Short mmCIF file of C-alpha atoms in Angstrom, two decimals:
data_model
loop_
_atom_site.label_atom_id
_atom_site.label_comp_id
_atom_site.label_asym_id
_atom_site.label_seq_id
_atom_site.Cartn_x
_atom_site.Cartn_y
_atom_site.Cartn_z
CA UNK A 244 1.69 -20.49 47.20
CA UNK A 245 3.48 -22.59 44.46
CA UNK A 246 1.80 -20.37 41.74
CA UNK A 247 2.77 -17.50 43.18
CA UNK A 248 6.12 -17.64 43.73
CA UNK A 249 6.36 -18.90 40.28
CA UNK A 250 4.44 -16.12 38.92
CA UNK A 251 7.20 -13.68 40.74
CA UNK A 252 10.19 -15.71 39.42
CA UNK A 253 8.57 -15.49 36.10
CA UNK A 254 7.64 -11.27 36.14
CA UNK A 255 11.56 -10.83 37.48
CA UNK A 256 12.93 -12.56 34.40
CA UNK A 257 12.33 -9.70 31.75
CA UNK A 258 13.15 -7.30 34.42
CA UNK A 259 16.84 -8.73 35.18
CA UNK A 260 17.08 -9.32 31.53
CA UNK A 261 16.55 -5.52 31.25
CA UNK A 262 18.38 -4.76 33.98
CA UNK A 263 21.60 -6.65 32.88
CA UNK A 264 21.17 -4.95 29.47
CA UNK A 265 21.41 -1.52 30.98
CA UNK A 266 24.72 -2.33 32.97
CA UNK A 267 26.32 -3.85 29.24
CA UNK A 268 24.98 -0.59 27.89
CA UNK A 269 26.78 1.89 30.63
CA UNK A 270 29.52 -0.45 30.72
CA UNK A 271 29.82 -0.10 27.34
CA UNK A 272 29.74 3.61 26.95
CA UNK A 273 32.18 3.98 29.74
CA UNK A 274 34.39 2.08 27.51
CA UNK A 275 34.31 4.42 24.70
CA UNK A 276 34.52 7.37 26.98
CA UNK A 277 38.09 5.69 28.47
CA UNK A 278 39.27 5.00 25.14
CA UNK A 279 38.07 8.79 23.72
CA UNK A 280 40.14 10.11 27.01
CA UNK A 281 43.12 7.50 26.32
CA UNK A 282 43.02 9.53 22.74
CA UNK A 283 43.18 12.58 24.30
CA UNK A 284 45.62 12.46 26.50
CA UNK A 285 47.77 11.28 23.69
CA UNK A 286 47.31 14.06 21.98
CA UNK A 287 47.89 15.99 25.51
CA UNK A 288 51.39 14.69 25.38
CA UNK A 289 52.14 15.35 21.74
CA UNK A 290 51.19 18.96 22.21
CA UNK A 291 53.00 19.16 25.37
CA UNK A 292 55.97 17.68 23.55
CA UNK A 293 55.85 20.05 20.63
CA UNK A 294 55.40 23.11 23.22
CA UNK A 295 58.42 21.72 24.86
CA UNK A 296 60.54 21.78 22.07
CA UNK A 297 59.16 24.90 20.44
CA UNK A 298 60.63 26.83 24.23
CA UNK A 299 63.64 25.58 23.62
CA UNK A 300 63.99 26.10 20.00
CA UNK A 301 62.90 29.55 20.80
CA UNK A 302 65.66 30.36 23.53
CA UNK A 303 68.23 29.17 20.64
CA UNK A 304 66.80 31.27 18.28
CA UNK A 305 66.68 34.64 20.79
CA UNK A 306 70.23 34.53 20.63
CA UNK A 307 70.79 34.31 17.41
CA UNK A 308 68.13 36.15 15.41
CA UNK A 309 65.45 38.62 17.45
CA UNK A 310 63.17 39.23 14.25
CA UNK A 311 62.83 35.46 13.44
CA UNK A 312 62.50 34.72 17.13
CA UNK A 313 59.43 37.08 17.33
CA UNK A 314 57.59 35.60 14.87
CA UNK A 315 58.84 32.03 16.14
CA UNK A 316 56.92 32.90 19.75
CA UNK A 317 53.81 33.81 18.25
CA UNK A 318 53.56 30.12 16.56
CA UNK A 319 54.48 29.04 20.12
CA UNK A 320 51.56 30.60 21.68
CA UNK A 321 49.17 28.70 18.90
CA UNK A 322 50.78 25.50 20.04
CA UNK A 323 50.24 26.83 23.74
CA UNK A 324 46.63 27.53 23.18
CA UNK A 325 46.32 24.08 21.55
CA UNK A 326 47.77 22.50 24.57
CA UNK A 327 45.39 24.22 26.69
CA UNK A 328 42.65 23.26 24.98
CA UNK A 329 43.51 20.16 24.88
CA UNK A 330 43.87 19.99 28.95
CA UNK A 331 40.60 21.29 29.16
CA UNK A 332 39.15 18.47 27.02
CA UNK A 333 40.70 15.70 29.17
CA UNK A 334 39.39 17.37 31.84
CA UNK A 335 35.93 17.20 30.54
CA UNK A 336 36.30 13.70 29.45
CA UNK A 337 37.82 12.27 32.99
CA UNK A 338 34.63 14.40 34.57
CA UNK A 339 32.33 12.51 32.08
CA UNK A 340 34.24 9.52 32.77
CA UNK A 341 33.59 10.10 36.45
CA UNK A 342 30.40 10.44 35.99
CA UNK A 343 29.62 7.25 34.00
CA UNK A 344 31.34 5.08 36.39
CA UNK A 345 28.87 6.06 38.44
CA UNK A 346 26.15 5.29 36.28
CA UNK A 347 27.78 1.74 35.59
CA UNK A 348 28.26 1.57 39.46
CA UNK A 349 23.98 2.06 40.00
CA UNK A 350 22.84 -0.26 37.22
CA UNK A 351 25.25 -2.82 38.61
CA UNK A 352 23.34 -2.27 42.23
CA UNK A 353 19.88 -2.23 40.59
CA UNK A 354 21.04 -5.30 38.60
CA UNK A 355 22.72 -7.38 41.73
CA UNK A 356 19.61 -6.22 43.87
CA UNK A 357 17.25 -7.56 41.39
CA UNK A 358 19.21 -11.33 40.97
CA UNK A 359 19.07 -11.06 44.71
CA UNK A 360 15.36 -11.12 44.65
CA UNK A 361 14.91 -13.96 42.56
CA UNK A 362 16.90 -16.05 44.18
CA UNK A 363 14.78 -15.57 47.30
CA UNK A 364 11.96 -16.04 45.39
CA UNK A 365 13.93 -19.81 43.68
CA UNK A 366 14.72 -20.44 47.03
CA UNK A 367 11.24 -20.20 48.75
CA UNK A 368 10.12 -22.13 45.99
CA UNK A 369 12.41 -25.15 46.79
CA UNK A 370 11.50 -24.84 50.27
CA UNK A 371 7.70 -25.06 49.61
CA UNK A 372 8.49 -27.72 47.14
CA UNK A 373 10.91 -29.51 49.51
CA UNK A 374 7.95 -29.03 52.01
CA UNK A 375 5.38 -30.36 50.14
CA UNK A 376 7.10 -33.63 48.67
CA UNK A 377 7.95 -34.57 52.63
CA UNK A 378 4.27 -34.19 53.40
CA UNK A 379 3.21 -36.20 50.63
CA UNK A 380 5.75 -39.03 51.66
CA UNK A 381 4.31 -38.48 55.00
CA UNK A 382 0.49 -39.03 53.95
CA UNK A 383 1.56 -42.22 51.87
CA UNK A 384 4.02 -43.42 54.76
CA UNK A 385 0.18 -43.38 57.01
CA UNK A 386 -1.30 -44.40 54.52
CA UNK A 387 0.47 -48.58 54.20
CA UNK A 388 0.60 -48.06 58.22
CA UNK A 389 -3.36 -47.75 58.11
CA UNK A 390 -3.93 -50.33 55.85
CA UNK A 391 -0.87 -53.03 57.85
CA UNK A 392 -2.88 -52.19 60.75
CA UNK A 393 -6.53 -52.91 59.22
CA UNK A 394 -4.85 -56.46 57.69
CA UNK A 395 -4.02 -57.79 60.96
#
């Protein structure tokens, strides 16, 4: 019995090890996906910004100068585009983001179940140990009442 709960402690060591790896590995690379999406929306409100301005720059300029305003929109419909684009990127990080956390959410499970197991395993073993050591006490505790009983 001994053996073989210290055989299972020993097999679940590499296995936690591995485990624990994985959840530093999707922890990390939820990391860089947060701070690619932190980038991004950044550059989200930049282009937003320069949209922003470009509208109103525009309406001053329709007033003034139709020809120069023309040409003036069609930059502002680059910088449009570019904004959408860049809302459709941030929504394909914050999916992959999404996605991840789940990822770092299962290897943490897989890792906690794991631990779990060999505690059970480290805590049987102190019971049998526990166990054992009181029934050895017991056989030597007999043992001097035998012989005090044979001496008299």
């Amino acid at each position: 019995m001994k053996k073989n709960l210290m055989e299972k402690i020993r097999k679940l060591d590499p296995i936690v090890k591995s485990k624990e790896l994985k959840f530093m590995e999707e922890t990390s690379k939820l990391e860089e996906i947060r701070e690619q999406r932190h980038g991004v929306f950044n550059k989200l409100r930049q282009t937003e910004k320069k949209y922003i301005d470009g509208v109103e720059l525009l309406n001053e300029k329709k007033s003034s100068n139709i020809l120069e305003a023309t040409s003036f929109a069609q930059s502002l419909d680059y910088v449009k585009s570019n904004w959408h684009k860049t809302v459709t990127e941030l929504k394909n990080i914050e999916q992959q983001e999404k996605s991840q956390i789940n990822m770092v959410l299962e290897a943490q499970k897989e890792l906690k179940s794991t631990e779990i197991l060999q505690e059970k395993y480290r805590k049987d073993l102190e019971a049998f140990l526990k166990k054992s050591e009181q029934k050895n006490l017991d056989s030597i505790a007999l043992r001097k009442e035998a012989a005090k009983s044979t001496i008299k």
